[in-house]
PDB file of C-alpha atoms in Angstrom:
ATOM      1  CA  MET A   1     -43.947 -80.927  12.115  1.00 44.00           C
ATOM      2  CA  ARG A   2     -47.682 -80.567  12.635  1.00 43.00           C
ATOM      3  CA  LYS A   3     -47.362 -76.792  13.106  1.00 41.00           C
ATOM      4  CA  LEU A   4     -45.292 -76.500   9.926  1.00 38.00           C
ATOM      5  CA  LEU A   5     -47.917 -78.407   7.923  1.00 40.00           C
ATOM      6  CA  TYR A   6     -50.669 -76.195   9.357  1.00 42.00           C
ATOM      7  CA  LEU A   7     -48.676 -73.066   8.467  1.00 37.00           C
ATOM      8  CA  LEU A   8     -48.131 -74.285   4.879  1.00 40.00           C
ATOM      9  CA  VAL A   9     -51.848 -74.981   4.443  1.00 43.00           C
ATOM     10  CA  VAL A  10     -52.752 -71.494   5.736  1.00 42.00           C
ATOM     11  CA  ILE A  11     -50.199 -69.863   3.414  1.00 46.00           C
ATOM     12  CA  ALA A  12     -51.450 -71.867   0.423  1.00 48.00           C
ATOM     13  CA  LEU A  13     -55.070 -70.943   1.117  1.00 46.00           C
ATOM     14  CA  ALA A  14     -54.172 -67.277   1.522  1.00 48.00           C
ATOM     15  CA  ALA A  15     -52.212 -67.299  -1.729  1.00 48.00           C
ATOM     16  CA  CYS A  16     -55.065 -68.921  -3.666  1.00 51.00           C
ATOM     17  CA  GLY A  17     -57.608 -66.501  -2.301  1.00 51.00           C
ATOM     18  CA  ALA A  18     -55.471 -63.465  -3.066  1.00 57.00           C
ATOM     19  CA  ASP A  19     -55.201 -64.236  -6.777  1.00 71.00           C
ATOM     20  CA  ALA A  20     -58.821 -65.100  -7.509  1.00 80.00           C
ATOM     21  CA  PRO A  21     -61.143 -62.105  -7.951  1.00 84.00           C
ATOM     22  CA  SER A  22     -64.334 -62.210  -5.930  1.00 86.00           C
ATOM     23  CA  ALA A  23     -67.751 -62.662  -7.506  1.00 83.00           C
ATOM     24  CA  GLY A  24     -68.400 -58.966  -6.945  1.00 85.00           C
ATOM     25  CA  GLU A  25     -65.200 -57.985  -8.728  1.00 91.00           C
ATOM     26  CA  ARG A  26     -65.941 -60.275 -11.676  1.00 92.00           C
ATOM     27  CA  ALA A  27     -69.519 -58.980 -12.021  1.00 91.00           C
ATOM     28  CA  SER A  28     -68.354 -55.364 -11.725  1.00 93.00           C
ATOM     29  CA  GLN A  29     -65.644 -55.859 -14.334  1.00 95.00           C
ATOM     30  CA  ALA A  30     -68.132 -57.500 -16.706  1.00 96.00           C
ATOM     31  CA  ALA A  31     -70.692 -54.697 -16.293  1.00 96.00           C
ATOM     32  CA  LYS A  32     -68.051 -52.060 -16.990  1.00 97.00           C
ATOM     33  CA  VAL A  33     -66.845 -53.886 -20.104  1.00 97.00           C
ATOM     34  CA  TYR A  34     -70.418 -54.169 -21.381  1.00 98.00           C
ATOM     35  CA  TYR A  35     -71.102 -50.465 -20.883  1.00 98.00           C
ATOM     36  CA  ASP A  36     -67.774 -49.590 -22.503  1.00 98.00           C
ATOM     37  CA  GLU A  37     -68.992 -51.570 -25.531  1.00 98.00           C
ATOM     38  CA  LEU A  38     -72.193 -49.491 -25.524  1.00 98.00           C
ATOM     39  CA  LEU A  39     -70.172 -46.261 -25.445  1.00 97.00           C
ATOM     40  CA  ALA A  40     -68.042 -47.500 -28.338  1.00 97.00           C
ATOM     41  CA  GLY A  41     -71.193 -48.038 -30.406  1.00 97.00           C
ATOM     42  CA  HIS A  42     -70.931 -51.820 -30.333  1.00 98.00           C
ATOM     43  CA  TYR A  43     -74.634 -52.342 -29.758  1.00 98.00           C
ATOM     44  CA  ASP A  44     -74.585 -55.994 -30.838  1.00 97.00           C
ATOM     45  CA  GLN A  45     -71.990 -56.861 -28.182  1.00 97.00           C
ATOM     46  CA  PHE A  46     -73.907 -54.919 -25.529  1.00 98.00           C
ATOM     47  CA  LEU A  47     -77.120 -56.743 -26.430  1.00 97.00           C
ATOM     48  CA  ASP A  48     -75.349 -60.119 -26.441  1.00 97.00           C
ATOM     49  CA  ALA A  49     -74.200 -59.398 -22.868  1.00 97.00           C
ATOM     50  CA  ARG A  50     -77.807 -59.620 -21.674  1.00 97.00           C
ATOM     51  CA  ALA A  51     -79.109 -62.877 -20.242  1.00 95.00           C
ATOM     52  CA  GLY A  52     -81.848 -64.503 -22.290  1.00 92.00           C
ATOM     53  CA  VAL A  53     -81.245 -62.917 -25.702  1.00 94.00           C
ATOM     54  CA  GLU A  54     -80.005 -66.105 -27.286  1.00 91.00           C
ATOM     55  CA  GLY A  55     -82.411 -67.275 -29.947  1.00 91.00           C
ATOM     56  CA  ILE A  56     -84.698 -64.222 -29.989  1.00 96.00           C
ATOM     57  CA  PRO A  57     -86.348 -63.480 -33.352  1.00 97.00           C
ATOM     58  CA  ALA A  58     -84.291 -61.297 -35.703  1.00 96.00           C
ATOM     59  CA  GLY A  59     -87.021 -58.644 -35.899  1.00 97.00           C
ATOM     60  CA  TYR A  60     -87.155 -58.297 -32.124  1.00 97.00           C
ATOM     61  CA  ARG A  61     -83.361 -58.125 -31.970  1.00 97.00           C
ATOM     62  CA  GLU A  62     -83.403 -55.259 -34.475  1.00 98.00           C
ATOM     63  CA  GLN A  63     -85.972 -53.419 -32.342  1.00 98.00           C
ATOM     64  CA  LEU A  64     -83.749 -53.789 -29.275  1.00 98.00           C
ATOM     65  CA  LEU A  65     -80.737 -52.523 -31.230  1.00 98.00           C
ATOM     66  CA  ALA A  66     -82.758 -49.556 -32.511  1.00 98.00           C
ATOM     67  CA  GLY A  67     -83.735 -48.798 -28.903  1.00 98.00           C
ATOM     68  CA  LEU A  68     -80.065 -48.760 -27.873  1.00 98.00           C
ATOM     69  CA  ARG A  69     -79.179 -46.389 -30.718  1.00 98.00           C
ATOM     70  CA  GLN A  70     -82.102 -44.149 -29.739  1.00 98.00           C
ATOM     71  CA  PHE A  71     -81.028 -44.180 -26.076  1.00 98.00           C
ATOM     72  CA  MET A  72     -77.497 -43.090 -26.981  1.00 98.00           C
ATOM     73  CA  ALA A  73     -78.848 -40.324 -29.254  1.00 98.00           C
ATOM     74  CA  GLN A  74     -81.055 -39.092 -26.394  1.00 98.00           C
ATOM     75  CA  GLN A  75     -78.046 -39.006 -24.066  1.00 97.00           C
ATOM     76  CA  GLN A  76     -76.138 -37.001 -26.681  1.00 97.00           C
ATOM     77  CA  ASP A  77     -78.967 -34.456 -26.918  1.00 97.00           C
ATOM     78  CA  ALA A  78     -79.614 -34.245 -23.176  1.00 96.00           C
ATOM     79  CA  HIS A  79     -76.077 -34.377 -21.754  1.00 96.00           C
ATOM     80  CA  GLN A  80     -73.606 -34.114 -24.656  1.00 97.00           C
ATOM     81  CA  GLY A  81     -73.266 -37.898 -24.512  1.00 96.00           C
ATOM     82  CA  ILE A  82     -71.882 -40.339 -21.989  1.00 97.00           C
ATOM     83  CA  GLN A  83     -68.135 -39.798 -21.731  1.00 97.00           C
ATOM     84  CA  SER A  84     -67.114 -42.601 -19.385  1.00 97.00           C
ATOM     85  CA  VAL A  85     -68.346 -45.392 -17.153  1.00 97.00           C
ATOM     86  CA  GLU A  86     -66.682 -46.394 -13.899  1.00 96.00           C
ATOM     87  CA  VAL A  87     -67.556 -48.892 -11.214  1.00 95.00           C
ATOM     88  CA  SER A  88     -68.840 -46.905  -8.248  1.00 89.00           C
ATOM     89  CA  THR A  89     -66.403 -46.877  -5.384  1.00 44.00           C
ATOM     90  CA  THR A  90     -68.931 -45.791  -2.782  1.00 39.00           C
ATOM     91  CA  THR A  91     -71.152 -48.857  -2.745  1.00 40.00           C
ATOM     92  CA  GLN A  92     -70.060 -52.477  -2.718  1.00 41.00           C
ATOM     93  CA  PRO A  93     -72.043 -54.902  -4.869  1.00 45.00           C
ATOM     94  CA  CYS A  94     -74.435 -57.153  -2.971  1.00 55.00           C
ATOM     95  CA  LEU A  95     -74.345 -60.867  -3.748  1.00 56.00           C
ATOM     96  CA  ASP A  96     -77.250 -63.243  -3.417  1.00 53.00           C
ATOM     97  CA  SER A  97     -75.245 -66.441  -3.134  1.00 60.00           C
ATOM     98  CA  THR A  98     -78.194 -68.760  -3.738  1.00 66.00           C
ATOM     99  CA  LEU A  99     -79.272 -67.199  -7.043  1.00 69.00           C
ATOM    100  CA  ASN A 100     -75.898 -65.853  -8.240  1.00 81.00           C
ATOM    101  CA  ILE A 101     -77.398 -62.386  -8.649  1.00 87.00           C
ATOM    102  CA  MET A 102     -75.352 -59.227  -8.186  1.00 88.00           C
ATOM    103  CA  GLN A 103     -76.290 -55.549  -8.167  1.00 91.00           C
ATOM    104  CA  VAL A 104     -73.438 -53.539  -9.715  1.00 93.00           C
ATOM    105  CA  PHE A 105     -73.385 -49.769  -9.296  1.00 94.00           C
ATOM    106  CA  LEU A 106     -71.840 -47.830 -12.182  1.00 96.00           C
ATOM    107  CA  MET A 107     -71.135 -44.100 -12.367  1.00 97.00           C
ATOM    108  CA  LEU A 108     -71.879 -42.523 -15.751  1.00 97.00           C
ATOM    109  CA  SER A 109     -70.015 -39.294 -16.520  1.00 97.00           C
ATOM    110  CA  TYR A 110     -71.664 -37.066 -19.120  1.00 97.00           C
ATOM    111  CA  GLY A 111     -70.199 -34.484 -21.482  1.00 96.00           C
ATOM    112  CA  ASP A 112     -71.986 -31.666 -19.640  1.00 97.00           C
ATOM    113  CA  SER A 113     -70.033 -32.497 -16.424  1.00 96.00           C
ATOM    114  CA  THR A 114     -72.956 -34.223 -14.710  1.00 97.00           C
ATOM    115  CA  HIS A 115     -72.796 -37.716 -13.236  1.00 97.00           C
ATOM    116  CA  GLU A 116     -75.377 -40.401 -12.635  1.00 96.00           C
ATOM    117  CA  GLU A 117     -75.145 -43.619 -10.679  1.00 96.00           C
ATOM    118  CA  ILE A 118     -77.035 -46.535 -12.176  1.00 96.00           C
ATOM    119  CA  VAL A 119     -77.699 -50.067 -10.962  1.00 95.00           C
ATOM    120  CA  VAL A 120     -76.977 -52.927 -13.329  1.00 95.00           C
ATOM    121  CA  PRO A 121     -78.501 -56.235 -12.215  1.00 92.00           C
ATOM    122  CA  MET A 122     -76.128 -59.077 -13.117  1.00 93.00           C
ATOM    123  CA  ILE A 123     -76.654 -62.831 -13.095  1.00 93.00           C
ATOM    124  CA  GLU A 124     -74.072 -65.578 -13.363  1.00 92.00           C
ATOM    125  CA  GLN A 125     -74.735 -68.146 -16.081  1.00 90.00           C
ATOM    126  CA  ASN A 126     -72.280 -70.963 -16.727  1.00 87.00           C
ATOM    127  CA  GLY A 127     -69.478 -69.060 -14.999  1.00 88.00           C
ATOM    128  CA  GLU A 128     -70.075 -65.836 -16.955  1.00 93.00           C
ATOM    129  CA  TRP A 129     -71.723 -62.686 -15.608  1.00 94.00           C
ATOM    130  CA  LYS A 130     -74.515 -61.314 -17.822  1.00 96.00           C
ATOM    131  CA  MET A 131     -76.849 -58.358 -17.471  1.00 96.00           C
ATOM    132  CA  ARG A 132     -80.414 -59.191 -16.460  1.00 91.00           C
TER     133      ARG A 132
END
């Protein structure tokens, strides 16, 4: 009876752990979604995905949005634009468990067939991963 109870507990724990994505997976998924928003031209959503932008003055917000538009125009001129963003498969994110900080590595694919790996620092706030 004791062995059966132990086996059921192990199976239940394994089943719970298998369904829940890890912190690294959640942060990586969030970073990819945010950069997909940037590629789609949804600059407001991309900016809102940054930690600490709540309550910034409207004028400053407009400057940040103008900077995002300028960045995307520069990428268009330099590389025929960013075509896609994927979570890098070569490097696992590193988690600082005390600060809930994650470094997510994304691979940008450009229109001119070049690629660039970038690091997106992420921080967990109230159960949601935001860009730092």
